XYZ file of C-alpha atoms in Angstrom:
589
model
C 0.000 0.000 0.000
C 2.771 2.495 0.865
C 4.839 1.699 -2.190
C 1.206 2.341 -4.389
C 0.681 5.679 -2.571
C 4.359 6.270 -3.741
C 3.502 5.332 -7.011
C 0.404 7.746 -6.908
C 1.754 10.739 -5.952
C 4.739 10.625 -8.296
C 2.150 9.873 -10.810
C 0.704 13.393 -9.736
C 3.553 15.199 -9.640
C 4.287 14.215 -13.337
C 0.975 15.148 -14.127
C 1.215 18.720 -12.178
C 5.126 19.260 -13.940
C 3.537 18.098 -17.248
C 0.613 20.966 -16.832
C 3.180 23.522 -15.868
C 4.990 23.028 -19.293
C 1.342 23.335 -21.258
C 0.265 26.519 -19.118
C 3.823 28.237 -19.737
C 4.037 27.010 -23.859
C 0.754 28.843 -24.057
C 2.037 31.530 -26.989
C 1.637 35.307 -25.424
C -1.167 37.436 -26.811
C -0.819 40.811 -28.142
C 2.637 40.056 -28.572
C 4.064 39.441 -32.433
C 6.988 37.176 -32.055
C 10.318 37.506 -34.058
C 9.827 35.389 -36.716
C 6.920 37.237 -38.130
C 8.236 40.752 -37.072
C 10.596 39.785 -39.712
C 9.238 38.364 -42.218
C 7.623 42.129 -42.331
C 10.004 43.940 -43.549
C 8.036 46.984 -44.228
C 7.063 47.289 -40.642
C 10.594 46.576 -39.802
C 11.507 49.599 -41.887
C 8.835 51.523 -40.721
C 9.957 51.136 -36.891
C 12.986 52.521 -37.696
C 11.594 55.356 -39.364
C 9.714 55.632 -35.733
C 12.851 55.464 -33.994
C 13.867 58.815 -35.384
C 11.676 60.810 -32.791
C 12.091 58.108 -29.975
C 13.724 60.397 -27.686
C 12.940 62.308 -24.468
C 14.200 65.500 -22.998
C 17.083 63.530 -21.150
C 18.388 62.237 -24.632
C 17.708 64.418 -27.051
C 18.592 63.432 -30.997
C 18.761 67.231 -32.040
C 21.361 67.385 -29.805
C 20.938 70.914 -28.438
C 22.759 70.397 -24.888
C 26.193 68.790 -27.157
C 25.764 71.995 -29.650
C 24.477 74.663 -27.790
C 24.580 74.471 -24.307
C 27.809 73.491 -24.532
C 29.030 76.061 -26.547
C 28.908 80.508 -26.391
C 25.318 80.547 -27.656
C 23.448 78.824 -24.875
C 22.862 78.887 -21.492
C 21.082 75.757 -19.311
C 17.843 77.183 -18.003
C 15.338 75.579 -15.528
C 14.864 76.350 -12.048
C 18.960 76.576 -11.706
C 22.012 74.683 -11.942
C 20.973 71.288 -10.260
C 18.011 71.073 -12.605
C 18.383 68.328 -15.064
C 22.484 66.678 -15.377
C 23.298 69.163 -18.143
C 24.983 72.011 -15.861
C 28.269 70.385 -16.569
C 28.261 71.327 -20.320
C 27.344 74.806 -19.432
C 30.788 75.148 -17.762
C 32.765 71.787 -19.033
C 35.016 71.850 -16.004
C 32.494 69.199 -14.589
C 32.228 66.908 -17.436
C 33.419 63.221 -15.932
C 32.339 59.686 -17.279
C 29.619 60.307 -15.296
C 28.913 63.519 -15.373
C 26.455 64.472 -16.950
C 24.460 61.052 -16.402
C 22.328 61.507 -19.414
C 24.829 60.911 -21.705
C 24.768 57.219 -20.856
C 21.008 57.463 -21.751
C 21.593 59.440 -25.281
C 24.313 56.530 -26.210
C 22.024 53.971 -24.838
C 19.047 55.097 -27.028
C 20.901 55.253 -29.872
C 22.155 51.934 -29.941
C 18.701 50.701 -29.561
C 18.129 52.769 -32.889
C 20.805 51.149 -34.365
C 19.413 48.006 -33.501
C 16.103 49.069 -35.395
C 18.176 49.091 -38.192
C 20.305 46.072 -38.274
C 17.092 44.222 -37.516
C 15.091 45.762 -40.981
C 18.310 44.948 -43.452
C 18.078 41.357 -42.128
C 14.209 41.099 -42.435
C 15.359 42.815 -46.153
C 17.474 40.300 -46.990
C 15.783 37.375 -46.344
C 12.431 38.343 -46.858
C 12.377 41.934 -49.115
C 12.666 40.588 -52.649
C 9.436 38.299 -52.136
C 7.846 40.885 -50.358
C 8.220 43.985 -51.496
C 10.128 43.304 -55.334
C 13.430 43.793 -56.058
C 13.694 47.280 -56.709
C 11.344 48.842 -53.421
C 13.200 45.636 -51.468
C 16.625 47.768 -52.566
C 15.621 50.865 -51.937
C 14.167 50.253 -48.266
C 17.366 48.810 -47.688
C 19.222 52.014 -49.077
C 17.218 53.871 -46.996
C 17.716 51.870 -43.965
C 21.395 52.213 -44.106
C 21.181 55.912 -44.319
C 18.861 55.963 -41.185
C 21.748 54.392 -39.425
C 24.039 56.331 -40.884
C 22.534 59.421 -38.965
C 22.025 57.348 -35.848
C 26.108 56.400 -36.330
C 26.717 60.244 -37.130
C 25.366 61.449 -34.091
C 27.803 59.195 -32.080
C 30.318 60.102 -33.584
C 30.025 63.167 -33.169
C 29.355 63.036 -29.346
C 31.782 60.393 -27.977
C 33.869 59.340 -31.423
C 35.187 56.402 -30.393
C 32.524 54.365 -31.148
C 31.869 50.560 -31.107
C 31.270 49.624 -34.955
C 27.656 47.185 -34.588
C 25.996 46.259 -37.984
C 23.549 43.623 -39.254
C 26.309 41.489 -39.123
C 27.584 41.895 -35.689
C 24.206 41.872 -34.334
C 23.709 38.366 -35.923
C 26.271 36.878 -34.095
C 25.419 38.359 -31.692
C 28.529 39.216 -30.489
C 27.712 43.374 -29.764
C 29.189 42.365 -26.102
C 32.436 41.577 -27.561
C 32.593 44.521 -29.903
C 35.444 46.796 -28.990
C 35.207 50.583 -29.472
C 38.311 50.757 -30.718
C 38.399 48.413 -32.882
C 38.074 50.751 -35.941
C 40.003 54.292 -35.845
C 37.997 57.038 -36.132
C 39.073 57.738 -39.835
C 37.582 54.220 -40.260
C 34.439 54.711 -38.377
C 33.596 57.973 -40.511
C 34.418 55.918 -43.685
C 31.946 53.343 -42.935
C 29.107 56.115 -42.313
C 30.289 57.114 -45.578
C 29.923 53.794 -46.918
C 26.486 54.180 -45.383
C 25.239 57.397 -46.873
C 26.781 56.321 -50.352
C 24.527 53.281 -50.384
C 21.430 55.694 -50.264
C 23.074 57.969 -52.689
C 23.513 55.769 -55.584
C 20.184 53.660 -54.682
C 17.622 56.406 -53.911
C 15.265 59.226 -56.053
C 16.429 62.641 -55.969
C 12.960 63.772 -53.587
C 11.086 61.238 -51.467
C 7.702 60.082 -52.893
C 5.115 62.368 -53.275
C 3.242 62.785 -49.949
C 6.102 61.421 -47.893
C 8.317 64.213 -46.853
C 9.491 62.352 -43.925
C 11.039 59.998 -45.906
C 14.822 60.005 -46.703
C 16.278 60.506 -50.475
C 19.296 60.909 -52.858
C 19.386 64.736 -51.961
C 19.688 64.148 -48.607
C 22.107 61.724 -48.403
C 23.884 64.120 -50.892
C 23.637 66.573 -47.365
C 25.192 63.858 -45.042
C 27.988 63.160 -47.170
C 28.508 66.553 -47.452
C 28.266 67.065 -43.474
C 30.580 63.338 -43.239
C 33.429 65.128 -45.203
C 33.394 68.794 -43.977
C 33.770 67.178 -40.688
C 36.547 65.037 -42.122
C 38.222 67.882 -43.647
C 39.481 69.971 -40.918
C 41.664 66.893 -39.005
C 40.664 64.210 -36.204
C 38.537 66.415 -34.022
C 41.481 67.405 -31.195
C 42.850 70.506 -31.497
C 46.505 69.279 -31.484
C 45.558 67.667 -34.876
C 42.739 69.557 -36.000
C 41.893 73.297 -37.542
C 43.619 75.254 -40.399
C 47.113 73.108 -40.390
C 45.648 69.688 -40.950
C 43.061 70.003 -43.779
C 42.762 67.884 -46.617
C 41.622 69.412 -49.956
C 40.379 66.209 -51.157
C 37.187 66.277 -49.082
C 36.828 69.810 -49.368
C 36.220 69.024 -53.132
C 33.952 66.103 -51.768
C 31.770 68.603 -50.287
C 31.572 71.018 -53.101
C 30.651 67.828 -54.905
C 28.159 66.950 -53.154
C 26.850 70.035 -52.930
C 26.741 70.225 -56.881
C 23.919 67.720 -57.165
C 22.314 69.036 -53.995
C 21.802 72.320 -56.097
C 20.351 70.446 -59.308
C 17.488 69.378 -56.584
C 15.418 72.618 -57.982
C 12.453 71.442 -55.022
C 15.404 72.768 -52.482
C 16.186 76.504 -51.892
C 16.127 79.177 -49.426
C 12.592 79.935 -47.893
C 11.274 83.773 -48.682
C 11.540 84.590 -45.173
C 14.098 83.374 -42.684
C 11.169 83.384 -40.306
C 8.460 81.133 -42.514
C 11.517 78.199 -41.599
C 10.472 77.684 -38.098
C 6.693 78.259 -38.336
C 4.969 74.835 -38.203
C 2.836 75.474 -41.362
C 5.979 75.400 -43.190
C 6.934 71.650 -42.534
C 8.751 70.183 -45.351
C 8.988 73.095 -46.899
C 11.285 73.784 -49.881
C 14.412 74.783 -47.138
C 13.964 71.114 -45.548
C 16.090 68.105 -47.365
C 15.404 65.831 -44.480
C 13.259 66.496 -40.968
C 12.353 64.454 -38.041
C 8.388 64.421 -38.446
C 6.178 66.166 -35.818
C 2.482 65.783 -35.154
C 0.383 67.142 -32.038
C -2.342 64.680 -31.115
C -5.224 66.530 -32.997
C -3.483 65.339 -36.156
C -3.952 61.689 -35.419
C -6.249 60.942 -32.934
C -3.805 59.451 -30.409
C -2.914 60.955 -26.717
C -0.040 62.956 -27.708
C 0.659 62.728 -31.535
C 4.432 62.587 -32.654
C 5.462 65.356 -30.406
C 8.663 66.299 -30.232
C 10.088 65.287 -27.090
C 13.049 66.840 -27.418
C 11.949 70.349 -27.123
C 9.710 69.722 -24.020
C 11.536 71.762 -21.851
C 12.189 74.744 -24.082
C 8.812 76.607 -23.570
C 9.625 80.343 -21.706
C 8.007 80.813 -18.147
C 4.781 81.609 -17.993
C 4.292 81.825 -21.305
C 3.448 78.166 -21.347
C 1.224 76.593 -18.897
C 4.443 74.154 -18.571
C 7.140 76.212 -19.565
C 10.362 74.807 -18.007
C 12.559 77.814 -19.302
C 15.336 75.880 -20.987
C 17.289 76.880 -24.070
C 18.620 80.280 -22.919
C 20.169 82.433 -24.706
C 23.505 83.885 -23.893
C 24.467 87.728 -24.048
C 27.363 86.774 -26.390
C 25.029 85.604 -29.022
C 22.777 88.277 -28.302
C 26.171 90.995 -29.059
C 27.193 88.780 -32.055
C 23.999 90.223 -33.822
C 24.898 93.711 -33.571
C 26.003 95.506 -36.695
C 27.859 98.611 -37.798
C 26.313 99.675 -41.131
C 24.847 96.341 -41.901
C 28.177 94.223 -41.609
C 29.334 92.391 -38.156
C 31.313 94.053 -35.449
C 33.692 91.019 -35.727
C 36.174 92.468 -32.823
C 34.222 95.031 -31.363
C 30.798 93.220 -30.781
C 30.796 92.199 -27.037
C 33.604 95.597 -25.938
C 30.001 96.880 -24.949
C 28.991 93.404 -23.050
C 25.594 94.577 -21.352
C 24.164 95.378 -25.040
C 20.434 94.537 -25.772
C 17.338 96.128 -28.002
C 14.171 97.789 -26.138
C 11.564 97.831 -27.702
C 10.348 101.564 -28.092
C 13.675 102.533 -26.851
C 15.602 104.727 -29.485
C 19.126 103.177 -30.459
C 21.811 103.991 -32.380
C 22.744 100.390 -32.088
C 21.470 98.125 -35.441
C 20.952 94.317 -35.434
C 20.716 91.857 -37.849
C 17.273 91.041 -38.552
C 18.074 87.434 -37.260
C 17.857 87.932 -34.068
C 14.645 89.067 -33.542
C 13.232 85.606 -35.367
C 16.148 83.791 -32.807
C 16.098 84.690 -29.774
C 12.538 86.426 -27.593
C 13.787 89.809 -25.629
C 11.291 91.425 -23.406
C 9.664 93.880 -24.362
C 8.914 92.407 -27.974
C 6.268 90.103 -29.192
C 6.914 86.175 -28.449
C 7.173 84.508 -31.700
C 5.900 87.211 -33.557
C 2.198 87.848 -31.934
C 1.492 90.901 -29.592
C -2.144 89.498 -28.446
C -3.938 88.231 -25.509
C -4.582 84.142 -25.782
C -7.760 82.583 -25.413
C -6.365 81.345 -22.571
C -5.437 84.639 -21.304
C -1.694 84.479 -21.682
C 0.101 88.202 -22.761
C 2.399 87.666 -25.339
C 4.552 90.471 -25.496
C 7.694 88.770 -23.638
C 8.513 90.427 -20.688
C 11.120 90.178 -17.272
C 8.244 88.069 -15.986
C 9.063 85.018 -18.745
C 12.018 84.183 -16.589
C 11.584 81.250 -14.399
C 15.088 82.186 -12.467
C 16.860 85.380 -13.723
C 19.431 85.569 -11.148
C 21.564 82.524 -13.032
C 19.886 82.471 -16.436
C 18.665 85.824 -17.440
C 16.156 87.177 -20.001
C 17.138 85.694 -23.278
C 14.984 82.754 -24.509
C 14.821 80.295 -27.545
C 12.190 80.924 -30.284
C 13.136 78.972 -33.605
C 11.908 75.042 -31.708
C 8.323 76.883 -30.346
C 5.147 77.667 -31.906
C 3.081 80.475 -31.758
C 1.662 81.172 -28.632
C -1.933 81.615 -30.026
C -2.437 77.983 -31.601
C -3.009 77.334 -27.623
C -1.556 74.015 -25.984
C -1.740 70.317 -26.647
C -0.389 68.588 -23.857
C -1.388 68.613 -20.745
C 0.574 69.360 -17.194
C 3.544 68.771 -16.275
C 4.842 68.435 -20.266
C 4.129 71.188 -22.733
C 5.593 69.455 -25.799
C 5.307 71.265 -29.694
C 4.715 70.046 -33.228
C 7.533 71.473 -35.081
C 9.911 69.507 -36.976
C 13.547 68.877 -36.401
C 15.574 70.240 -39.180
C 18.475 67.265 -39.678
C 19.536 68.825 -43.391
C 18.221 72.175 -44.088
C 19.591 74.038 -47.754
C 21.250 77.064 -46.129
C 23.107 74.621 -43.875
C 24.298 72.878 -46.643
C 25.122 76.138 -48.701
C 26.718 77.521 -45.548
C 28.837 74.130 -46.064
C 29.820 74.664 -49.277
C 30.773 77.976 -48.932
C 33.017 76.885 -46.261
C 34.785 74.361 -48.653
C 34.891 76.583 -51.478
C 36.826 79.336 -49.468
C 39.548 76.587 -47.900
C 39.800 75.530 -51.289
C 40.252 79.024 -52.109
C 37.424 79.835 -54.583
C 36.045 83.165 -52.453
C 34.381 84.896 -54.769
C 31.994 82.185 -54.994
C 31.694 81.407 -51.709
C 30.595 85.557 -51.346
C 28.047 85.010 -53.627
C 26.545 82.486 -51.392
C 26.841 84.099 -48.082
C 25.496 87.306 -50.021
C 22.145 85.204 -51.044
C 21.867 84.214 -47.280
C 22.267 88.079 -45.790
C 19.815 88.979 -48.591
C 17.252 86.690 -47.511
C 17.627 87.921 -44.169
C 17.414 91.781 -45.422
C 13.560 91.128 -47.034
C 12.558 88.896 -43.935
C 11.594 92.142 -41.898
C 8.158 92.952 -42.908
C 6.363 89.776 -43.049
C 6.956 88.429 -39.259
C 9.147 91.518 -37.089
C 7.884 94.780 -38.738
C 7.323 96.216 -35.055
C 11.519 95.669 -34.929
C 12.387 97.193 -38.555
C 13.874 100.208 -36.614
C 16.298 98.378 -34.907
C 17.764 96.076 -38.187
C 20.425 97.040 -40.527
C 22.059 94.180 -42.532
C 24.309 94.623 -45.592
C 25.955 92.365 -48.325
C 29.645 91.896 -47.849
C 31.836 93.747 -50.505
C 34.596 92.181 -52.711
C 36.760 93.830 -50.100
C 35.632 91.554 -47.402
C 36.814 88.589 -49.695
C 40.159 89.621 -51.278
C 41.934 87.238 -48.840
C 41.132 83.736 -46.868
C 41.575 84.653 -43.377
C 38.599 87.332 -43.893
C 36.764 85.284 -45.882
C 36.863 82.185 -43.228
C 35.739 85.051 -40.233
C 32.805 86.069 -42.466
C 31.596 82.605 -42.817
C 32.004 81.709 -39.549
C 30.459 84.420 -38.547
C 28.083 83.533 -40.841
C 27.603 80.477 -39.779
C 26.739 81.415 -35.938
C 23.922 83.767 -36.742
C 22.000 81.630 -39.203
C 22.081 78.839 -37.501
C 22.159 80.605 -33.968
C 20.004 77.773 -31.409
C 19.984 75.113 -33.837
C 22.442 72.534 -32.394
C 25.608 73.240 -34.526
C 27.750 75.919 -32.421
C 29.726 73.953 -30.521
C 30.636 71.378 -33.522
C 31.591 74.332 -35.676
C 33.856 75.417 -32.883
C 35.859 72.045 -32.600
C 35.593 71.560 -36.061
C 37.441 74.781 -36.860
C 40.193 73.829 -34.235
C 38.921 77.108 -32.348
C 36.901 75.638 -29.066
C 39.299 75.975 -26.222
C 39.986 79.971 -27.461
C 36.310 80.836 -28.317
C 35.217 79.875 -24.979
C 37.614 80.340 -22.144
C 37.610 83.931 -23.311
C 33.368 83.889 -23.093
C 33.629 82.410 -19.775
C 35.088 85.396 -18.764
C 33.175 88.018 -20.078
C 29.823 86.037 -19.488
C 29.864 85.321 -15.980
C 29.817 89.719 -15.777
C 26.036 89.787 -17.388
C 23.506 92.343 -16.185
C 20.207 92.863 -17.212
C 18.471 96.151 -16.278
C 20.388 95.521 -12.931
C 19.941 92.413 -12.951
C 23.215 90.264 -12.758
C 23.056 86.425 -14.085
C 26.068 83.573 -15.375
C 28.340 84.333 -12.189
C 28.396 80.293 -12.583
C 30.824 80.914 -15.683
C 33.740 81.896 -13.094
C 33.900 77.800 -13.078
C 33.635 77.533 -16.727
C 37.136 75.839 -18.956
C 37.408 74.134 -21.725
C 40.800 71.631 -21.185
C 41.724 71.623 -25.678
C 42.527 67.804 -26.304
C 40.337 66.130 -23.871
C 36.595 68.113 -24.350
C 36.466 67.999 -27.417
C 34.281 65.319 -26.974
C 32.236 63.250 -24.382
C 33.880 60.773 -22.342
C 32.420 57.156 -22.856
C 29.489 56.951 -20.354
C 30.814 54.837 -16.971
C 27.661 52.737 -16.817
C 29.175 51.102 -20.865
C 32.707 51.397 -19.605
C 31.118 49.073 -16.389
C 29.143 46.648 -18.336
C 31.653 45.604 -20.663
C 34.815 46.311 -18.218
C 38.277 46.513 -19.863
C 36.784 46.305 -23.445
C 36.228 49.838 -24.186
C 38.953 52.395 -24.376
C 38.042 56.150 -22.653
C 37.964 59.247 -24.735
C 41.898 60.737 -24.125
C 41.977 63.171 -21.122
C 39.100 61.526 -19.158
C-alpha cells in the first residue's frame, strides 16, 4: 500500500510538472513574435523610421545640450544649476564619465536605434525581394542604411570612439564583444560614408510624393557633405585639427556633393528666414530631411508625434508648462549687432551689457536674425502681440524668466510655436509640433561655402553668403515689422573677400547667426580647431552679465574648456562598467 501511494503521488507530480509546461508554452497574446516581425520587412523599416523621434528630454537626438549648451550661444535654463544633469556642459570643467548622467542614456538610445536598423536589413534580406520586389526591397534597404548612418553620425560626433555594430555583428550576436576601438575614427567615418553612399547611388532625388518624412538621394547628398566637412578639418582634437591639418580632397567632396544638392530645384532658401520655423511650413522647400512632428489633434492618439526633445524649451509663464530651458547667452545676443549692416567682428561684445528695447531709441542696429532667434522682453513672443484665449500676454517680458538671477532674459524661439495655436499637452509636459531640421539648404550652402573658401574659390563662396544676408534683409516685414527700426544688414563687398583669413571670419560668422540655437555651435567650434579659445575667453566676459540691474552667469567663473580632452564626451561609466576593460576612454578623461 505504501509503495502504491508512492507510485500515486509521483504519478501526480508528473501530471502537475507536465501541466506547468502546457500553461507556460501557451504563446503570449498581443505580442508578435520575431519570426513574423521579420518576415515584415516593411514594418521593420517603418519602426525605424519611428525610432527617429524616440527620444525624451534627457536624450535628445537634435542634440541641443552637445551643440548649444555646450558652446557661447546657450545657457542651461530651468529652475537653476541642479536642474536636469546638463549644468556640466554649461561650464565643461564638470564633465566626468559620469557627469552628466544623461549621456549614458543618449548613447544607450541610440544603440537601440541602431538596432532598429540592423534588424530591418536582415528582415530585407531574407524576406524583401518576395515581399516587397526587387527594386522597393533595394531601396528600403538604401534607406535603412542611411537611417543608421545618422544614428552612427550622431555618435560620432558626441563620444567618437565608437563601437562599430551592424547587421552582421548583431547576428552573431557578439555586440558584447565589440570593442570601441576596434576601428580608428578615420575608419568609423568611412563606414558612415559607406552608409550614406549606399542611399546615394540607390535612392530618387525627392522622397515620394506625400512622404516628406522619408529620406532621399538629396539628402544623403547633405550627409555626405556634413561626413566630409567634418573630415576635412583633421581628427577632431585641437593638437591635430583646424587650419594646419586640412585635406583638400574632401573639401572638393563637399563642393561635390553640394553640386547635385543644387540640381534638386524642389530645395532653396525659404522667402523669409522666419516662414523656416513656423509649423505650417513643414517640409517646406528649405527642408532636405526632418524628423516628423504631429500634435495629437493630427492623429487621434494621446499625444501625436510630439517632439520630445523640445519639451523643456517653452519660456516661463508663457506656457502653462514652460520649463525655461534653451537660454540664450548675451554673447550671441552681441554677435547680432552691426555697424552699417556688416558684423562688429572684434568690437561686438567691448560693450557686453548690449540689448534692443523695444520703443527705446538706439543707435545700435541688429541683424534682422535675431529678432526671429532669440525672444527679448519687451517684444512680441514669436511674432504675436495678443492676448490668448487662454489669457496668456504675449509680449515677452522680465516676468518670462523662471530664475533670472543665473539664467537671465534671453529665450529660444526657432523650436516653439506660436503662442496663439493654444496648448496640446497637458501638465507637467508642454511638448510642440515642429519639426527637427536634420539637413536644411542654407546649412548645406553655408557648407559649401566653407569648402569653397579653404579651397580658395572666395568669390563664390561671397556670392553664397550674399544670397543668405539677402534673404535675411527682405525677412523684416512679413513676421518683425514692429523691430524694422532696430535692423540694418548689408551684403559683404569684394573687399571683405580679397583674402582667406577674412573670408573664413565672415563665414564663420556667418555660420553662428543663421544657424544661432539650432544645435551646430559647438561642432563648428571644434571643427574649426577654435573651441578651447572661443570659450575660455566667453567664460570670462559672461559670468559679468547684467540685465536692467539684474546680474546672471556668475556660474561661468567655473567655466574651462581643457583643448585635447573636451572635445568630446567621455564614454558613459555605466558602458565602460558593463563591458569592463573592453572599451577604451575618450583621451583626457
Amino acid at each position: 500500500m505504501k509503495n502504491m501511494k508512492y507510485i500515486l503521488f509521483n504519478i501526480m507530480c508528473c501530471l502537475a510538472l507536465m501541466s506547468c509546461d502546457s500553461f507556460i508554452d501557451v504563446p503570449p497574446t498581443a505580442v508578435i513574435d520575431e519570426d513574423t516581425a521579420f518576415s515584415n520587412p516593411e514594418s521593420m523599416v517603418n519602426a525605424v523610421y519611428s525610432a527617429l523621434g524616440n527620444d525624451w528630454f534627457t536624450y535628445p537626438f537634435n542634440l541641443w545640450p552637445y551643440g548649444d549648451l555646450a558652446s557661447d550661444d546657450c545657457m542651461k535654463g530651468g529652475s537653476g544649476t541642479t536642474d536636469t544633469d546638463y549644468h556640466a556642459l554649461d561650464i565643461w570643467s564638470a564633465v566626468t564619465p559620469m557627469t552628466p548622467g544623461h549621456t549614458d542614456e543618449l548613447w544607450y538610445r541610440l544603440y537601440v536605434a541602431i538596432s532598429r536598423c540592423n534588424r530591418a536589413i536582415i528582415s530585407l534580406d531574407k524576406y524583401g525581394e518576395n515581399t516587397l520586389g526587387a527594386e522597393t526591397a533595394a531601396k528600403r534597404k538604401a534607406e535603412v542604411r542611411f537611417l543608421r548612418g545618422h544614428f552612427y553620425y550622431k555618435l560620432l560626433t558626441v563620444f567618437r570612439q565608437v563601437p562599430w555594430i551592424d547587421e552582421k555583428v548583431f547576428a552573431a550576436d557578439s555586440y558584447e564583444q565589440t570593442r570601441n576601438d576596434e576601428f580608428t575614427y578615420a575608419e568609423l567615418w568611412q563606414k558612415v560614408i559607406d552608409d550614406f553612399t549606399a542611399a546615394y547611388t540607390t535612392l530618387d532625388m525627392y522622397p515620394p510624393s506625400g512622404e516628406g518624412g522619408r529620406v532621399s538621394k538629396t539628402a544623403a547628398a547633405g550627409y555626405l557633405a556634413k561626413c566630409y566637412l567634418q573630415m576635412a578639418w583633421g581628427d577632431g582634437y585641437e593638437n591635430s585639427d583646424g587650419t594646419g591639418y586640412q585635406n583638400k580632397d574632401y573639401f572638393n567632396k563637399v563642393i561635390e556633393y553640394t553640386d547635385y544638392i543644387k540640381t534638386a530645384t524642389k530645395y532653396s532658401y525659404e522667402s523669409d528666414y522666419g516662414d523656416i520655423f513656423m509649423s505650417d511650413h513643414k517640409n517646406g522647400v528649405e527642408s532636405l530631411f526632418a524628423v516628423q512632428h504631429s500634435e495629437y489633434t493630427d492623429d487621434g492618439t494621446k499625444f501625436g508625434r510630439a517632439n520630445w526633445s523640445n519639451t523643456l524649451n517653452g519660456a516661463w509663464k508663457m506656457w502653462s508648462c514652460g520649463w525655461d530651458f534653451h537660454c540664450a547667452t548675451q554673447n550671441l545676443v552681441n554677435a547680432f549687432k552691426t555697424y552699417n549692416g556688416l558684423p562688429m567682428f572684434d568690437e561686438y561684445d567691448n560693450v557686453h551689457n548690449s540689448y534692443p528695447v523695444m520703443g527705446k531709441s538706439s543707435s545700435q542696429k541688429w541683424d534682422p536674425r535675431l529678432f526671429h532667434t532669440i525672444a527679448l522682453p519687451t517684444f512680441p513672443y514669436k511674432y504675436e502681440s495678443t492676448v490668448t484665449a487662454d489669457g496668456v500676454n504675449t509680449i515677452f517680458s522680465t516676468e518670462n524668466s523662471r530664475n533670472p538671477s543665473t539664467y537671465g532674459y534671453y529665450r529660444s524661439l526657432k523650436e516653439i510655436p506660436q503662442r496663439s495655436k493654444g496648448e496640446t499637452y497637458n501638465y507637467p509636459w508642454q511638448a510642440f509640433d515642429n519639426n527637427d531640421y536634420v539637413i536644411r539648404y542654407t546649412d548645406v550652402m553655408l557648407m559649401r561655402a566653407e569648402a569653397l573658401i579653404e579651397t580658395d574659390k572666395l568669390d563664390e563662396a561671397r556670392i553664397i553668403i550674399n544670397d543668405i544676408r539677402q534673404r535675411a534683409a527682405n525677412s523684416i516685414n512679413k513676421h518683425i515689422a514692429y523691430a524694422a527700426d532696430y535692423c540694418q544688414i548689408s551684403l559683404y563687398p569684394a573687399s571683405y573677400f580679397a583674402d582667406k583669413e577674412t573670408a573664413r571670419k565672415c563665414l564663420q560668422w556667418e555660420r553662428r547667426i543663421e544657424m544661432g540655437m539650432e544645435s551646430s555651435r559647438f561642432f563648428d567650434l571644434r571643427r574649426w580647431g577654435i573651441a578651447s579659445k572661443t570659450l575660455n575667453k566667453f567664460y570670462s566676459s559672461e559670468k559679468n552679465d547684467n540685465y536692467e540691474g539684474q546680474s546672471y552667469g556668475t556660474y561661468y567663473s567655473a567655466g574651462y574648456f581643457t583643448p585635447n580632452k573636451n572635445e568630446f564626451l567621455p564614454i558613459p561609466y555605466n558602458q565602460m562598467y558593463y563591458v569592463s576593460g573592453l572599451y577604451t576612454q575618450n583621451k583626457g578623461y
